[in-house]
PDB file of C-alpha atoms in Angstrom:
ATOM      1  CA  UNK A 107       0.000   0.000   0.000  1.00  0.00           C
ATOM      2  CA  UNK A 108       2.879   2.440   0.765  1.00  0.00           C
ATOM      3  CA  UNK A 109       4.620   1.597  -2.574  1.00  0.00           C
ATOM      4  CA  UNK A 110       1.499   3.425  -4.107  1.00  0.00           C
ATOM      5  CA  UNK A 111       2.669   6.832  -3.737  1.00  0.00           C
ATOM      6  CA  UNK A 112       6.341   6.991  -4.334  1.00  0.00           C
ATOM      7  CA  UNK A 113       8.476   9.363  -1.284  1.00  0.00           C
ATOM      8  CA  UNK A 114      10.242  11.432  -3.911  1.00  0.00           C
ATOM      9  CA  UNK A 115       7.478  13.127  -6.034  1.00  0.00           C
ATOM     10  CA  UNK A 116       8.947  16.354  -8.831  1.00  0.00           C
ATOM     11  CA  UNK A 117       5.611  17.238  -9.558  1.00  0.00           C
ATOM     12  CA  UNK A 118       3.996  19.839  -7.482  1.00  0.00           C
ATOM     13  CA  UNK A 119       1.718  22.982  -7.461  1.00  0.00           C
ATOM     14  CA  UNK A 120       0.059  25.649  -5.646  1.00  0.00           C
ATOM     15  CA  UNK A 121      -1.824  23.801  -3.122  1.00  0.00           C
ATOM     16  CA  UNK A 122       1.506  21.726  -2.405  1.00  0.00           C
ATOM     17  CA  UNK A 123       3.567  24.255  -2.094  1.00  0.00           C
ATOM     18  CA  UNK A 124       1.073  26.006   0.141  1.00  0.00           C
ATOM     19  CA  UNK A 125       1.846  22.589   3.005  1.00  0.00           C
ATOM     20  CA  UNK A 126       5.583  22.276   2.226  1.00  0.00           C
ATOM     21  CA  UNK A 127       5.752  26.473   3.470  1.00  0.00           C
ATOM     22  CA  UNK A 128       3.504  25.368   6.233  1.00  0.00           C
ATOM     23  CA  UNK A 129       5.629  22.425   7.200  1.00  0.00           C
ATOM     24  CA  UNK A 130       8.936  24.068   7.228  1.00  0.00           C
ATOM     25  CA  UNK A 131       7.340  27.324   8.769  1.00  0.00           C
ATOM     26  CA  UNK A 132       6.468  25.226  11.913  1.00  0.00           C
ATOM     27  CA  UNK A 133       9.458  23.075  11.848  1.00  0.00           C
ATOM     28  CA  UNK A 134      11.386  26.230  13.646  1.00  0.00           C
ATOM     29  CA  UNK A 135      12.247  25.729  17.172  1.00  0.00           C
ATOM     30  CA  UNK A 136      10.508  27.659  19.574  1.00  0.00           C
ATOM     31  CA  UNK A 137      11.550  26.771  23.010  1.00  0.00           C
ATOM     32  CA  UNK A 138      12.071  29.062  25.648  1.00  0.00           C
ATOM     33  CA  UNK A 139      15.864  29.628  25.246  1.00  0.00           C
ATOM     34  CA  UNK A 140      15.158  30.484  22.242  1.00  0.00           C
ATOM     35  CA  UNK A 141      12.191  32.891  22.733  1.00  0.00           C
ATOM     36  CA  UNK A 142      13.760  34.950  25.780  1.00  0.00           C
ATOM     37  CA  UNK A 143      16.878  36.213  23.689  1.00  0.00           C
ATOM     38  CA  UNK A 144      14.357  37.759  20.916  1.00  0.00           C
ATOM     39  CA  UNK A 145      14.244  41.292  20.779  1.00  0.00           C
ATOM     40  CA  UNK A 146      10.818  41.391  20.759  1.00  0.00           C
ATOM     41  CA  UNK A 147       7.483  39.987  20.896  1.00  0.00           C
ATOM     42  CA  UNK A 148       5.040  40.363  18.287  1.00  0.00           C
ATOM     43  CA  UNK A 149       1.557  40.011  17.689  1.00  0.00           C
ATOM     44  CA  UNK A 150      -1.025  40.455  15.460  1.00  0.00           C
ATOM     45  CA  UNK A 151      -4.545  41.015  16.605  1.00  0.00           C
ATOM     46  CA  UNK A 152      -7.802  40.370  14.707  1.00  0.00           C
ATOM     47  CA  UNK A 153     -11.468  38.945  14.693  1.00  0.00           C
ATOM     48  CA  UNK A 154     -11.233  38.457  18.060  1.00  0.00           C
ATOM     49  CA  UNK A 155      -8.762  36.488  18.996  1.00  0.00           C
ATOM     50  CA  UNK A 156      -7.926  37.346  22.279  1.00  0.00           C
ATOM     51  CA  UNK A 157      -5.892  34.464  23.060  1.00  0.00           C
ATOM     52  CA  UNK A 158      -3.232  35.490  20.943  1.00  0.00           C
ATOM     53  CA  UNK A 159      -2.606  38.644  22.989  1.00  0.00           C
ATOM     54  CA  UNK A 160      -2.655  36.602  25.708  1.00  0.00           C
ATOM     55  CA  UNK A 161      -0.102  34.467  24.853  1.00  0.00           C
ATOM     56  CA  UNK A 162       2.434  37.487  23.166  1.00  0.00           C
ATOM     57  CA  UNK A 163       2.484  39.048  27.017  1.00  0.00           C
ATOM     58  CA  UNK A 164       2.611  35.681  28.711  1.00  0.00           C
ATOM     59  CA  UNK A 165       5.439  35.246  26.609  1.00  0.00           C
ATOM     60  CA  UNK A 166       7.566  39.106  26.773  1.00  0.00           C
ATOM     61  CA  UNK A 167      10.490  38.977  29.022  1.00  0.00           C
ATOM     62  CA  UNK A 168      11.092  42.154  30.987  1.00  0.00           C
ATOM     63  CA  UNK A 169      13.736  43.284  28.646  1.00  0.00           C
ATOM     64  CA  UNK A 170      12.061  42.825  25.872  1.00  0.00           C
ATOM     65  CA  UNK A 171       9.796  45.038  23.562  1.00  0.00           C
ATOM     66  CA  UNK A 172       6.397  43.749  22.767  1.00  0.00           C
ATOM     67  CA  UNK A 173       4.527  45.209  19.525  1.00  0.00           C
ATOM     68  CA  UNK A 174       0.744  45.011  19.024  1.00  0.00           C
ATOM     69  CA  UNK A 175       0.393  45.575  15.328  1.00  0.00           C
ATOM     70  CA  UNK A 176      -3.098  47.895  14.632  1.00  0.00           C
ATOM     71  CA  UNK A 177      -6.361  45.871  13.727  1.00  0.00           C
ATOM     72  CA  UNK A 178      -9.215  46.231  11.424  1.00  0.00           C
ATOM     73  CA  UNK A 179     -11.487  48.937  14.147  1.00  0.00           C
ATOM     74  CA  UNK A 180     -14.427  47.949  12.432  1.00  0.00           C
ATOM     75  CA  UNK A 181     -14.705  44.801  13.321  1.00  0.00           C
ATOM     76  CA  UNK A 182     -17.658  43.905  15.774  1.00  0.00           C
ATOM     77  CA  UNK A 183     -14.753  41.774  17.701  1.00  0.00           C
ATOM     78  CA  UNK A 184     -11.914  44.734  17.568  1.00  0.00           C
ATOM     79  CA  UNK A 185     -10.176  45.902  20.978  1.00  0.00           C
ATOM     80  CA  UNK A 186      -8.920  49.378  21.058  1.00  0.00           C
ATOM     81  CA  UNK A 187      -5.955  48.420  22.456  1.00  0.00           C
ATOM     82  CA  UNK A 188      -3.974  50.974  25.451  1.00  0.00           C
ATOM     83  CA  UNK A 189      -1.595  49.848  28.019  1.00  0.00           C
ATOM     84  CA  UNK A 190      -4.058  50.444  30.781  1.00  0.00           C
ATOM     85  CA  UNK A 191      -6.099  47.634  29.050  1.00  0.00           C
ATOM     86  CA  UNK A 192      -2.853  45.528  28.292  1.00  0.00           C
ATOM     87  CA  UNK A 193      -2.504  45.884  31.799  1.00  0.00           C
ATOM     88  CA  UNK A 194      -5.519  45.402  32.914  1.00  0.00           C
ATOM     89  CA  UNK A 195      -7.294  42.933  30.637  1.00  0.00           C
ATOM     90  CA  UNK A 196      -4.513  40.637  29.779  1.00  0.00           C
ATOM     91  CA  UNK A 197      -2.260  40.728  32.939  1.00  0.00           C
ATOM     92  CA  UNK A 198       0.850  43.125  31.294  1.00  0.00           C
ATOM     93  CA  UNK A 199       3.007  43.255  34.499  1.00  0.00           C
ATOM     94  CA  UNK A 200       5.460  45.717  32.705  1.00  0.00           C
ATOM     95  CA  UNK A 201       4.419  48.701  30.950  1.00  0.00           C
ATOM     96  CA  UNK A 202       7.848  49.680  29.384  1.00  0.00           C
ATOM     97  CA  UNK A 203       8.971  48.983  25.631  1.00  0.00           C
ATOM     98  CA  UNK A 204       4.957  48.563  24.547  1.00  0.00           C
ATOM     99  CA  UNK A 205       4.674  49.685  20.713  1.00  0.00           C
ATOM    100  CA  UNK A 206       0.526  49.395  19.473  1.00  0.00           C
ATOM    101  CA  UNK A 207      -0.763  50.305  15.977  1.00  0.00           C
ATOM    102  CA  UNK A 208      -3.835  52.166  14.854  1.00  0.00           C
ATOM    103  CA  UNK A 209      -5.861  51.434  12.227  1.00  0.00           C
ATOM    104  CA  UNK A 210      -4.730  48.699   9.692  1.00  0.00           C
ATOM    105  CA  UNK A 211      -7.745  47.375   7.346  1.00  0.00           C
ATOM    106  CA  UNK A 212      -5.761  44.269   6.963  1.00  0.00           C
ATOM    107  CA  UNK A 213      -2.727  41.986   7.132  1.00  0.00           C
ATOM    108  CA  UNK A 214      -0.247  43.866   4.307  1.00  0.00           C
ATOM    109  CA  UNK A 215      -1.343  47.097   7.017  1.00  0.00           C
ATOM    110  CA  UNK A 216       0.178  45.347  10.238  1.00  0.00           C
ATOM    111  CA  UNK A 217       3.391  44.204   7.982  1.00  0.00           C
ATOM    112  CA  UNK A 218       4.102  48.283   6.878  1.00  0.00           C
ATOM    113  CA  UNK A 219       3.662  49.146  10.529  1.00  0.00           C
ATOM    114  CA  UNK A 220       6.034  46.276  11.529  1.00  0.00           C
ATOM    115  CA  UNK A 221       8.480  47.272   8.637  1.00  0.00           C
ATOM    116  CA  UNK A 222       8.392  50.527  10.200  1.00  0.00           C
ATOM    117  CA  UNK A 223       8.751  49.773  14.025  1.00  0.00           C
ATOM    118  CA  UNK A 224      11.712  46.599  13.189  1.00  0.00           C
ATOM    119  CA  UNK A 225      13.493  49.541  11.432  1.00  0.00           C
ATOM    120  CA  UNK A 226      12.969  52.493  14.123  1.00  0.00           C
ATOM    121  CA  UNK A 227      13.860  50.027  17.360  1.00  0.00           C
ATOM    122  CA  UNK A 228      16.826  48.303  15.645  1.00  0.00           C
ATOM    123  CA  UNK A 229      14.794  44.559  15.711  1.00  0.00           C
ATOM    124  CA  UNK A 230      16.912  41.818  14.782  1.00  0.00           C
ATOM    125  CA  UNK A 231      14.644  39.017  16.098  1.00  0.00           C
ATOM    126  CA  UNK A 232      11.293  38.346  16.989  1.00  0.00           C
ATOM    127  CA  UNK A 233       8.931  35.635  18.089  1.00  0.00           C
ATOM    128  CA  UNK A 234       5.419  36.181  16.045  1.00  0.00           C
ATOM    129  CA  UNK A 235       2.091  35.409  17.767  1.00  0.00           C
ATOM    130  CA  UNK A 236      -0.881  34.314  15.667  1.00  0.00           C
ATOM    131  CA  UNK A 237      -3.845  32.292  15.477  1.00  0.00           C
ATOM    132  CA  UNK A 238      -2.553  28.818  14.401  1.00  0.00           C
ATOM    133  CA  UNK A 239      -4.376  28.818  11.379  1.00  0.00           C
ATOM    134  CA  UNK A 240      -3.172  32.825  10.209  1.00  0.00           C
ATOM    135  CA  UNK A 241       0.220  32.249  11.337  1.00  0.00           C
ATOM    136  CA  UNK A 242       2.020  31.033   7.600  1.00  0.00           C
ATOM    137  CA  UNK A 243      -0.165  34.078   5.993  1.00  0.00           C
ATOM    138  CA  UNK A 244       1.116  36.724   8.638  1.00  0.00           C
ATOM    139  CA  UNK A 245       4.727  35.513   8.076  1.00  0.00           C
ATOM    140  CA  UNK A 246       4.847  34.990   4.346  1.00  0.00           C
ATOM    141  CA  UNK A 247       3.613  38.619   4.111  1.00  0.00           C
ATOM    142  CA  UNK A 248       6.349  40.020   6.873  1.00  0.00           C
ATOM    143  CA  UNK A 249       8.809  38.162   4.983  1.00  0.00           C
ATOM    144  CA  UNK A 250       7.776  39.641   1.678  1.00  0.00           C
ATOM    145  CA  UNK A 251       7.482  43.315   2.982  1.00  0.00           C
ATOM    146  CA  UNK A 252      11.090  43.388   4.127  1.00  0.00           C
ATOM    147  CA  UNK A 253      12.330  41.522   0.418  1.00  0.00           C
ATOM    148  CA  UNK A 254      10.078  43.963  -1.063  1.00  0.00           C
ATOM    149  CA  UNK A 255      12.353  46.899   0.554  1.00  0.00           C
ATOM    150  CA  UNK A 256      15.530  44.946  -0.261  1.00  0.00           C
ATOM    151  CA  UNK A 257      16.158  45.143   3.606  1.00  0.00           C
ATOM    152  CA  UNK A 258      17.560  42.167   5.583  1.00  0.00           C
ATOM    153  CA  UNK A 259      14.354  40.478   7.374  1.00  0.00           C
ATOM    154  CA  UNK A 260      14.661  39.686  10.757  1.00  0.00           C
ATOM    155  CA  UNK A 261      15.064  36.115  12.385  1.00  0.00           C
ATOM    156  CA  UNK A 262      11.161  35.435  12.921  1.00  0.00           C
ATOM    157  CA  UNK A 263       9.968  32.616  15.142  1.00  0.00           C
ATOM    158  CA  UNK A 264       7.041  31.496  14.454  1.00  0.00           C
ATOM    159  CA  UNK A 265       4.271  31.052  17.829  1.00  0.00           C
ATOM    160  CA  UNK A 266       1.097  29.704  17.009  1.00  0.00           C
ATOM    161  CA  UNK A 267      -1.349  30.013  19.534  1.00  0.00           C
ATOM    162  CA  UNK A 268      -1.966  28.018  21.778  1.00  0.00           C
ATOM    163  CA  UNK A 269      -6.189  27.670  20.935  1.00  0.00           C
ATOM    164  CA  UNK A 270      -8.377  23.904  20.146  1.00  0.00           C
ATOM    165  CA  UNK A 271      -8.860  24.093  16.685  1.00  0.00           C
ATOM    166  CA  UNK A 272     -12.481  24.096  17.634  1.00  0.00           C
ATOM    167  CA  UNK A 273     -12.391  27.218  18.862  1.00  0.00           C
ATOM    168  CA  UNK A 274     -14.635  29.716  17.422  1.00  0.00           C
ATOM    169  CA  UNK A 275     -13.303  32.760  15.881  1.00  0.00           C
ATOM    170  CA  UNK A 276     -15.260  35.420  17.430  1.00  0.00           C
ATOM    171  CA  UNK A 277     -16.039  37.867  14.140  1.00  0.00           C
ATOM    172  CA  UNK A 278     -16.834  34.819  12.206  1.00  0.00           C
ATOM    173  CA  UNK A 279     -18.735  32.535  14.199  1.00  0.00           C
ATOM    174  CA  UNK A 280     -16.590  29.505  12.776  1.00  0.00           C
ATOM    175  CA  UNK A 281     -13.247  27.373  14.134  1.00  0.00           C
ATOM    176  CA  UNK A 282      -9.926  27.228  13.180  1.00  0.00           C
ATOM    177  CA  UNK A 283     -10.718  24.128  10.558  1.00  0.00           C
ATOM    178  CA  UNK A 284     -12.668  26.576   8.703  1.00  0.00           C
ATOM    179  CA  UNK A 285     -10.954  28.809   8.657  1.00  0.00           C
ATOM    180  CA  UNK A 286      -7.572  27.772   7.460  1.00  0.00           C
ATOM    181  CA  UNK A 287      -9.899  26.927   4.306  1.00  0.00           C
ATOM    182  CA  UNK A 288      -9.843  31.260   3.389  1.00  0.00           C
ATOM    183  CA  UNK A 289      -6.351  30.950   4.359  1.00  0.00           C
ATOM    184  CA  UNK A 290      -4.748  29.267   1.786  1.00  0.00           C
ATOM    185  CA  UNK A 291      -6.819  30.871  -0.747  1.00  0.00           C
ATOM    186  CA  UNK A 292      -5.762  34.065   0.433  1.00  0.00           C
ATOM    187  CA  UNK A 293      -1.838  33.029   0.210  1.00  0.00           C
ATOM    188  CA  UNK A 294      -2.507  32.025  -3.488  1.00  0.00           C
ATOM    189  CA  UNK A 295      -4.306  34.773  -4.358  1.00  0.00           C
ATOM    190  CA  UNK A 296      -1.763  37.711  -2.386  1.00  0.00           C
ATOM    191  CA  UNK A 297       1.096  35.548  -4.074  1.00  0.00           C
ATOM    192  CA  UNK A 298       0.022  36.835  -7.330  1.00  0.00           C
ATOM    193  CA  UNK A 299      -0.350  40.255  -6.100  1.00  0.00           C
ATOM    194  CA  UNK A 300       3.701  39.838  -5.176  1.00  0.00           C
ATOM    195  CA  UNK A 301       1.953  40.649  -1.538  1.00  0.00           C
ATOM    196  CA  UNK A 302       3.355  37.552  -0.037  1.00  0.00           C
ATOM    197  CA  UNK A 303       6.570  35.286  -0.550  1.00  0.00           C
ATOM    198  CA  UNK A 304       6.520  32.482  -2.718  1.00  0.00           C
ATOM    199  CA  UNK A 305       7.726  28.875  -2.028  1.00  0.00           C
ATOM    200  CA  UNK A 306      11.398  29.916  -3.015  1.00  0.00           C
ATOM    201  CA  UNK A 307      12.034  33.003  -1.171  1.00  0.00           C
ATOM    202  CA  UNK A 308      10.955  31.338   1.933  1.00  0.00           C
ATOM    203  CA  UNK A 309      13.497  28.419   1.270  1.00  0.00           C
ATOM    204  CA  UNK A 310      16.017  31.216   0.925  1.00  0.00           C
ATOM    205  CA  UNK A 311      15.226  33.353   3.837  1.00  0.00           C
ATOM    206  CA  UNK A 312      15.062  30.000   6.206  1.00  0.00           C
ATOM    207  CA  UNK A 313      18.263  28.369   4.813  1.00  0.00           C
ATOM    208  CA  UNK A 314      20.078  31.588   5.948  1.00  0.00           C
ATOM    209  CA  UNK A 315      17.902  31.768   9.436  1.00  0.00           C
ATOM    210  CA  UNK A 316      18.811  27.969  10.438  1.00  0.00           C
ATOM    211  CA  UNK A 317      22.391  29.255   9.690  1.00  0.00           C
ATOM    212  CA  UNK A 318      22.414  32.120  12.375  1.00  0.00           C
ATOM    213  CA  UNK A 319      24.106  31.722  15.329  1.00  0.00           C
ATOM    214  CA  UNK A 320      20.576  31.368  17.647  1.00  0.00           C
ATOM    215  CA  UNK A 321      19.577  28.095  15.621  1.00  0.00           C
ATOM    216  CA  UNK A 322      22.729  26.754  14.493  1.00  0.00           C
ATOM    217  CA  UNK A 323      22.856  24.728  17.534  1.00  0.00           C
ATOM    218  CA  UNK A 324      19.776  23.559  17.143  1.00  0.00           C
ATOM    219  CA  UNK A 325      20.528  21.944  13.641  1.00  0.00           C
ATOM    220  CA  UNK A 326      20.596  17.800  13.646  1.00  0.00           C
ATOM    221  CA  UNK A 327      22.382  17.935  10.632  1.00  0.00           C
ATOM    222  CA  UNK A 328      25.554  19.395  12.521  1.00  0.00           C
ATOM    223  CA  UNK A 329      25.807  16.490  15.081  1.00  0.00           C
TER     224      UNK A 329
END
């Protein structure tokens, strides 16, 4: 039965490349040694989903900066977020190093701001919190934004998190199953629009990322 589908297969397309960027995306360590010498902590907010705020200032060491990209404020779900409700509402203990956005009508929105903020506070590494199934979208268009500008992205780590798949999305009413469905239409389509990096320009920017001093130790291939 396993001889039915060989292991080595050329032939690919969108939809396969879509999992392979997935796969390799996830397959970054993200342990705490790792996470606590980041510069910063980032975090994109959205329809909702409060639990990934949560988890970016669980996560923020005292030294390090913590960046709330701006949200769509016309969602039903949106929080205007301040650091009185940081504070407040999702337990900040430390008030110091806290960059939020305004407005941003959508993803390519929170990757300008980010641009702009990884350029003004000198970011050479960040851990990125998202919603498990937004997560490859958010850093396929971070990735592209910096390309875009011929700058040197920073290392990203990718966080998903932590949330049951069968969690429902506030703003939408639906889980996490349904909808990673949008998702990887929305890669496919925002490739196209040179919005968000293709297949090969991820395998690029993580070749040289697995090479960097933080995850060279972390490489089985150098045992």
């Amino acid at each position: 039965m396993d001889r039915d589908v060989p292991r080595i297969v050329e032939e690919t397309n969108p939809e396969i490349d879509v999992a392979t960027m997935t796969m390799m995306v996830y397959s970054l360590p993200r342990d705490a040694s790792i996470l606590k010498q980041v510069d910063a902590v980032v975090v994109t907010p959205g329809v909702g989903d409060e639990w990934r705020v949560h988890e970016a200032v669980r996560l923020r060491g005292d030294e390090q900066l913590l960046l709330v990209a701006g949200q769509n404020l016309g969602e039903r779900t949106a929080y205007q977020f301040t650091p009185e409700i940081l504070q407040n509402e999702f337990f900040l203990s430390n008030r110091e190093g806290i960059h939020i956005g305004g407005q941003a009508d959508h993803t390519l929105h929170q990757a300008e701001w980010l641009f702009s903020k990884v350029r003004e506070c000198n970011i050479s590494s960040l851990a990125l919190v998202v919603s498990q199934y937004h997560l490859l979208r958010v850093y396929l268009t971070f990735l592209k934004k910096f390309l875009k500008e011929g700058i040197n992205p920073p290392m990203m780590i990718p966080v998903p998190a932590p949330a049951s798949p069968e969690t429902i999305t506030p703003e939408t009413g639906v889980n996490a199953w349904m909808m990673s469905r949008g998702e990887i239409q929305r890669i496919l389509r925002y490739q196209k629009q040179h919005h968000v990096a293709t297949l090969e320009e991820l395998r690029e920017y993580l070749a040289v990322l697995w090479d960097s001093s933080l995850l060279a130790s972390q490489r089985m291939d150098t045992i």
